[in-house]
């Protein structure tokens, strides 16, 4: 079995923890419970003919008084850069975070997750706007932690990219 | 020489181990193989968590923390950076979450410490403090989220309104018709010509600018005012408008009463067929309320939840802002850097809850000591800062500092006892003592340090001499850490000559530091620094070991001598002195009667009963005890009978005045007489001439030490001297 570290990064309140909770425990809560620091979860997934244990680092979101601690990214084989479709501010944060990831980790697989697909009527930006992040369509997922839309698919995709 | 690991175990084995266990900290020493050895008894929470992780229940001597905790494995990289440096330091990992029994979450923090070259890792359980921190961050982020949504709603509305107005304008509908369509609009609307002359506006705009009537607005070019106000934050605004581009932004504006407001403004050009700007559609919303709550969010995170005072982050921001203001407006400000005396001891003795109570009490008292407009911050632990921005002279700074000291130094009643808490204060003034926040804080810190040195419970105003003293101290402290390993310390031996008929040979071991760059440094200079930094424990052990080695060397030459070594009060308090002595005696197979400890009266000051007990244990080994520097400071003849001492050393300050000073004669005569009545032998130190010698002989003083007979001798000189005389 292959072990791989992936990091969930993005602005605060975009749903990083909810995505992990849905993926690992199949649970979702409407209540926003902010993360402080880091929480690490593990899940074994099978994809193609491989088995990979994902070590998922759910990292505190970025806001006016919390920067992304780059040392948490060390050793990561893949990144899930999470946005909240209903908040254009999360796109602005993502631009800065991607720059930091590039400078710390170089060219490692990055998946763009635009979360809260269940609120798509309230979205403030779309896939076209997200092109500014220069992440290919293949590696962009519109997800909903609430309805479980595309959650597993996104984690499987990052596993494939990391083990390719 | 004792290995670093041995020293560590001895140091941590006592008091520190108890403290760590009580506060629930798991402390480890890291070894080169990647394992962690406990440096104290491990707390229950850790053992449960680790055993669950590794599936083991039996106690282990080495812990594989990297395997058990991936977070720690990742942190090791940063930790090693600290451990591999040639200086003490530490780094925090930041919080991480572990789940206990699949439900309960533990919030942990790791701290890597370089303790004089020894790699230490502390794991602290922050679960009890987590709720407060989480509540603060949750509230701040909830508020930030709400603001973000409000701002987005305004932005969406402005864009929608712009589309509608642009459509209307392009249909070349008259301005009076446009006026009708915008008069009830909540967003402020202004349509103006390219040169800024007003065409149409609505009531919402009049409201934002608190205008008395619409004529006032017609006279002014709001466009020009906006561009001027916005360009500080958005220098590109001119260029964009000139080329007919759309612009949006948020900035501070002032209304007709000069009151400040924050607005969100959109300016969109309307072009003619020749692509020339003919009008601008401007849409504005007052977002002052949102801005206020953004500032509230910042405030929440910049206050210390325990004392309610601004925290360190807020302090730096405030001080920098105030200095910037003074730079532009002129004037001075004063920083009072307040550090409570002996807070650590209070914290250790009374526990964290009582220590928090004390900090709250101090915070309340500080508020009463200064004016309402003065600024007070709690920088963390026992440090507070006060900033006053009113002009004053030295006398006024001194008055305020004294008022703070007096205010703090009042009784604090705990459950079972009452304490007087004192503080040391450093005072620094902008611009005299620094031109930026960092320099001012450093100056105040130097001054505070000086106040501590001068005896605490006082204030000191910054002066250049304090920098020099502190720089020198830092250099010494840095060098001392390596002095033992680099073999820079040396013992010299000053013989004590027996005045009786028995030919007893004695010598006092005196430490010297041969610094590679600064030459010989006096123990008067480096011992106080070593005591302050805790290095005295290592140095003390080295002295005992070295003296025993010399005794062994002399014994092999059949030279029978007693060597006395000086011990610091800190060795009684923080090390296992008896164990150190037994170790050294065994290491060199020394007769305990050959060794003597010299203790000063100050050793008895803090915990007399404990020190007496330790000395009695040491005496039982056969090691004798001398009371050093007797007659200075705290001397009390009445308590001498209660102390387990065999020798009494009269301080050189009395000897130097013999036999001329009647005062000194009276004291020395009384001391010798009384000591003999208690069967205690007397050693006079600092004897430099025959007159002094003869006088002391006449008083039946037992031993004489001083330059009249011998200066301190090196090991070889001592050996030669004894070999040249007939020995028993």
CSV table of C-alpha atoms in Angstrom, one decimal, chain A residues 32-36, chain B residues 107 129-139:
chain,number,residue,atom,x,y,z
A,32,UNK,CA,-19.9,26.1,10.7
A,33,UNK,CA,-17.3,25.0,13.2
A,34,UNK,CA,-14.0,26.8,12.5
A,35,UNK,CA,-10.8,24.7,12.5
A,36,UNK,CA,-7.8,25.9,14.5
B,107,UNK,CA,-5.7,19.8,21.2
B,129,UNK,CA,-7.6,26.4,27.0
B,130,UNK,CA,-9.0,25.5,23.6
B,131,UNK,CA,-12.6,26.5,24.2
B,132,UNK,CA,-11.7,30.1,24.9
B,133,UNK,CA,-9.5,30.3,21.9
B,134,UNK,CA,-12.0,28.6,19.7
B,135,UNK,CA,-14.8,30.9,20.8
B,136,UNK,CA,-12.7,33.9,19.9
B,137,UNK,CA,-11.8,32.6,16.5
B,138,UNK,CA,-15.3,31.3,15.8
B,139,UNK,CA,-16.8,34.7,16.7
